[in-house]
XYZ file of C-alpha atoms in Angstrom:
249
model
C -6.755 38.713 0.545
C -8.383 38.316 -3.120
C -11.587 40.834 -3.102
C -11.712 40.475 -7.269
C -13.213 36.418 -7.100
C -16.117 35.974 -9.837
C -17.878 32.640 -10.399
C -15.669 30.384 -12.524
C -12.711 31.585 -11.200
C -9.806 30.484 -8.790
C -6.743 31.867 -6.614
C -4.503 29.796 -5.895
C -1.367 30.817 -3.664
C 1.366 27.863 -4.100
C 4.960 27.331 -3.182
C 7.201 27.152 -6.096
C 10.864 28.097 -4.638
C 13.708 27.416 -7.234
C 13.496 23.418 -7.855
C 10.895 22.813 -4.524
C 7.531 22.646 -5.546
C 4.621 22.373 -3.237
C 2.953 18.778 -5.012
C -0.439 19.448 -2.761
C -0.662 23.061 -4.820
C -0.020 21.560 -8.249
C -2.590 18.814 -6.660
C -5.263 22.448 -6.080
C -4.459 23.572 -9.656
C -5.120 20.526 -11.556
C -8.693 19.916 -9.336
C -9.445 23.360 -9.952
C -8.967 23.054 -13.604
C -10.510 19.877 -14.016
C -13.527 21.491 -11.903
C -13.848 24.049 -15.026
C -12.326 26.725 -13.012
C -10.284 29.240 -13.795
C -7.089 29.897 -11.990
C -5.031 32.726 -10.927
C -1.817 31.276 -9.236
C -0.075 33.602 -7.388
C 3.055 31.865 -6.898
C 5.428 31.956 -3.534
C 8.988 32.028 -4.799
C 10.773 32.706 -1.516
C 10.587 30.927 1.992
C 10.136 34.830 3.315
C 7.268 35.674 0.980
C 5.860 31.932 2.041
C 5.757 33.826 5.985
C 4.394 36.710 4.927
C 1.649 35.022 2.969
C 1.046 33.079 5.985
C 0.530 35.508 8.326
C -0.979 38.163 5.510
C -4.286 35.430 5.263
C -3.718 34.309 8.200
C -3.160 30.555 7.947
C -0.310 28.220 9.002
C 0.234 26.006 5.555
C 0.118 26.648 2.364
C -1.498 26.285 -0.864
C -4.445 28.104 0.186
C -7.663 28.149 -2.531
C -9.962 31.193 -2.595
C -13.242 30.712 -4.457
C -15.439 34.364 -4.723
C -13.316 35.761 -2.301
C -14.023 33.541 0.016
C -11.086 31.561 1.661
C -11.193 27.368 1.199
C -8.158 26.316 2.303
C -5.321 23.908 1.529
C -5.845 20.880 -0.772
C -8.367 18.555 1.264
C -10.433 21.727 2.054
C -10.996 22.046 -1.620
C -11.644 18.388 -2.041
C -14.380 18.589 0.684
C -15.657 21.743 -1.187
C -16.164 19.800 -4.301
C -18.017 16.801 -2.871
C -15.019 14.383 -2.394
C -13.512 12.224 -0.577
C -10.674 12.904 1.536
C -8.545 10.002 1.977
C -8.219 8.936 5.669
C -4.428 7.938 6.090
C -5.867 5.610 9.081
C -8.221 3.791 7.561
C -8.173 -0.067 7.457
C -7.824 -1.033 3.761
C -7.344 -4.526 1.449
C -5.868 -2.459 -1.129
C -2.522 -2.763 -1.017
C -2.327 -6.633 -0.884
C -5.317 -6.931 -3.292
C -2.873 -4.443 -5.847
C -0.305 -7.206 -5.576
C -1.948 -9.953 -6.144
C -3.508 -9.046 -9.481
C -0.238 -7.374 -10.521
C 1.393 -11.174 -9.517
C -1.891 -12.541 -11.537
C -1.172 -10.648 -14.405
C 2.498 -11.234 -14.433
C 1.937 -14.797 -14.499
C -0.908 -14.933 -17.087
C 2.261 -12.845 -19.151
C 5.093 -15.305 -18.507
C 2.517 -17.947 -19.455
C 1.975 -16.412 -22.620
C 5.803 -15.765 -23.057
C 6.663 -19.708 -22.400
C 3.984 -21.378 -23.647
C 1.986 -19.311 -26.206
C -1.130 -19.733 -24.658
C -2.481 -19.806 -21.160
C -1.864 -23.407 -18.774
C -2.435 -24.829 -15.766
C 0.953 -23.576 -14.645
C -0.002 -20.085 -14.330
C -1.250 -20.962 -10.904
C 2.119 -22.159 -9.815
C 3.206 -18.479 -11.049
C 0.843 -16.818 -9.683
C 1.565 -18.382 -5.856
C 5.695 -17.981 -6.223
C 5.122 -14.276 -8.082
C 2.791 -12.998 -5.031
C 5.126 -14.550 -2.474
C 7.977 -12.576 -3.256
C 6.045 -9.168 -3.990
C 5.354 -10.064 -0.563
C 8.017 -11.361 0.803
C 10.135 -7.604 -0.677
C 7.369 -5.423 1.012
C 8.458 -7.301 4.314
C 11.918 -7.185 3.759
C 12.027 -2.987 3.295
C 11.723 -2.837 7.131
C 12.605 -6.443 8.085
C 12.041 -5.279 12.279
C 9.082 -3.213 11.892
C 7.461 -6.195 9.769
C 8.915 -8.553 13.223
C 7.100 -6.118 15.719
C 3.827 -6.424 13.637
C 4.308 -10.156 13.377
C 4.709 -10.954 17.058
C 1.084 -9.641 17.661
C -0.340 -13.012 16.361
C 2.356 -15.617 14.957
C 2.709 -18.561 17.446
C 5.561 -19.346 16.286
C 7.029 -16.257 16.334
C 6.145 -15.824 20.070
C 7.702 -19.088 20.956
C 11.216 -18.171 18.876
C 11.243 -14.424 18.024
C 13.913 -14.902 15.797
C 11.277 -16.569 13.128
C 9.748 -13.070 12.487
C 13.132 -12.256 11.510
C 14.060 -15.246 9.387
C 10.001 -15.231 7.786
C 10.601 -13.285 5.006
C 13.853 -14.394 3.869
C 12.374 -17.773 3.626
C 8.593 -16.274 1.761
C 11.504 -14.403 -0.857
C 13.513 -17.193 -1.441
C 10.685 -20.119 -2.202
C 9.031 -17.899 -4.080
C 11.898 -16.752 -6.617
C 12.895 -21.247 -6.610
C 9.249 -22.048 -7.096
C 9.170 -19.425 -10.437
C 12.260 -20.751 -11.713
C 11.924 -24.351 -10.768
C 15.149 -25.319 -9.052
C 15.534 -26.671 -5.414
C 12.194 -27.570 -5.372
C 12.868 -29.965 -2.468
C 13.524 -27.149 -0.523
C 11.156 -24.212 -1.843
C 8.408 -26.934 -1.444
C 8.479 -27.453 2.752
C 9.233 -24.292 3.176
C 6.349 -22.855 1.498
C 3.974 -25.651 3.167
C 5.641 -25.242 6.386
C 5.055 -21.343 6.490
C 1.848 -21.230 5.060
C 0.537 -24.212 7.629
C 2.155 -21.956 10.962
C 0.228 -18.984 9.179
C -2.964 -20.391 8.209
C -3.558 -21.702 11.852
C -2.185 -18.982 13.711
C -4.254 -16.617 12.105
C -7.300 -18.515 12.283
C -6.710 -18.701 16.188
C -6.016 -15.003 16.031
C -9.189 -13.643 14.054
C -11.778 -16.473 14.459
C -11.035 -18.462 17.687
C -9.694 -15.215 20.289
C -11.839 -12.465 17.768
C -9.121 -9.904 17.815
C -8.963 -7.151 15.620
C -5.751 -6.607 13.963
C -3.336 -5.280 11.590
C -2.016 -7.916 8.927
C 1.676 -7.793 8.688
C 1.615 -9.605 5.158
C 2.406 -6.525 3.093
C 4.975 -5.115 5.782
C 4.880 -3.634 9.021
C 3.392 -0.420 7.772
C 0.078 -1.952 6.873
C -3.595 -0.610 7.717
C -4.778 -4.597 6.144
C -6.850 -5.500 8.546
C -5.937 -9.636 9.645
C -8.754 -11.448 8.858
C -10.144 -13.534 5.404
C -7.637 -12.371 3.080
C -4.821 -13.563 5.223
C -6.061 -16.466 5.912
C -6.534 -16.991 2.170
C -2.796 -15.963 1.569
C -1.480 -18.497 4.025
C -4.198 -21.216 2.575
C -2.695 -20.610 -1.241
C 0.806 -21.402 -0.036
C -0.224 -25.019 2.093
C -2.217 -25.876 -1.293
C 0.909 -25.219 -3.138
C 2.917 -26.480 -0.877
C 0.799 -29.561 -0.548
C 0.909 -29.891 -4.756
C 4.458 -29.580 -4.812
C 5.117 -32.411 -2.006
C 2.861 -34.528 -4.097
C 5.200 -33.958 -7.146
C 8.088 -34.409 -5.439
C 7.314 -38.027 -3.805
C-alpha cells in the first residue's frame, strides 16, 4: 500500500493487460488530472498481478485511487471524493427521448436548409417523420423486450398482443414515407391511427388509473418515465396525421 502520498499527488493502480484496458481506470486518470493532481499509475499488466493486487490492498475490483496514502477506491469513490455526482443507472430520466428529438429537430432544420435554402414550414413535417423512425429503430433493436414493456399500458396491445410486435414496423416505415413523400395514403392512417391508440391509452394509463410507469417509446430498456412527454409524442403524430388526411382529401 502507497505510504509516499503528498498533497497534489495520485496512485492510481489500473488494468492495462496486452490490448484490454480497464476504461473506469483511464476514467480515474483523466479526473485525477483534470482535478490538478498528479498521478503515479502503477499499471497491472497480468490477470495474476491483477489477484495479487487485489488481495495485497485488499479490495475485490480494480482501479483503486489512493490520495495521501489514504485508500479511495474505484472510479465512483473518487467521484464522490471530489464532490460529484455519481450517476444512478436506475434513475427515471427524459434524456434519452429528449436527445432524439432535438437530434430529429436539427436534422430537419438541415435537410430544410439543404432543399430549400432557407428554413419552411415543412421542417415540421421532418421533424415528426425524422423522430418517428429514431424511434421506431430504438424499438426495433429488441423488438420483444420493447412488446413486454408495451403490454403494461397499450389497449390495444392487450386486446391483440401481436400489435406490440407489428408497432414499430409500422412507426419505421411511416416515418421513412412521410420524409420522402411517397405512399402518403398509407404513411398518413397509419401515423394517425397509432398516434390516436397511443395518445388515449396513455392518457388512461398516467392520468385516469395514476400509474407510474416506464415509457416503452425509446425501447424496452428505458428508465422514461410514461407520463407528459409520451403523451406529447403520440399527440405530434395524430396532428400530423390529422394534417396529412386533410391533404390527402
Amino acid at each position: 500500500m502507497p505510504k509516499d502520498m503528498t498533497e497534489g499527488r495520485a496512485v492510481l493502480y489500473r488494468r492495462a493487460i496486452g490490448q484490454s484496458v480497464c476504461p473506469h481506470g483511464l476514467k480515474a486518470r483523466h479526473l485525477l488530472r483534470r482535478e490538478g493532481l498528479e498521478v503515479e499509475e502503477r499499471l497491472i499488466t497480468t490477470p495474476e498481478q491483477n489477484e495479487a493486487v487485489k488481495a495485497e490492498l485488499g479490495v475485490k475490483t480494480t482501479p483503486q485511487v489512493f490520495l495521501g496514502g489514504e485508500r479511495i477506491g474505484g472510479y465512483d469513490d473518487l467521484r464522490t471524493r471530489f464532490g460529484k455526482t455519481v450517476p444512478d443507472p436506475n434513475a427515471v430520466t427524459y434524456r434519452p427521448v429528449l436527445t432524439i428529438f432535438a437530434v430529429a429537430a436539427l436534422m430537419a432544420l438541415a435537410v430544410s436548409w439543404l432543399v430549400h435554402g432557407t428554413l419552411t414550414a415543412q421542417v415540421v413535417p421532418w421533424f415528426v417523420a425524422i423522430s418517428m423512425c429514431f424511434l421506431g429503430v430504438q424499438k426495433l433493436q429488441d423488438v420483444d423486450r420493447f412488446a413486454t414493456m408495451f403490454l403494461n399500458y397499450d389497449l390495444l396491445a392487450r386486446r391483440w398482443v401481436p400489435y406490440g410486435y407489428v408497432y414499430p414496423f409500422v412507426e419505421t416505415a411511416a416515418g421513412v414515407l412521410m420524409l420522402a413523400g411517397v405512399m402518403t395514403w398509407l404513411a398518413v392512417p397509419a401515423m394517425l391511427f397509432i398516434g390516436t391508440v397511443g395518445a388515449v391509452s396513455v392518457f388512461k394509463a398516467v392520468y385516469i388509473d395514476k400509474r407510474e410507469l416506464k415509457c416503452a417509446c425509446v425501447g424496452g430498456n428505458t428508465r422514461v418515465p410514461l407520463g407528459f412527454v409520451s403523451l406529447t409524442e403520440n399527440l405530434a403524430m395524430m396532428a400530423m396525421g390529422l394534417w396529412g388526411m386533410t391533404q390527402l382529401l
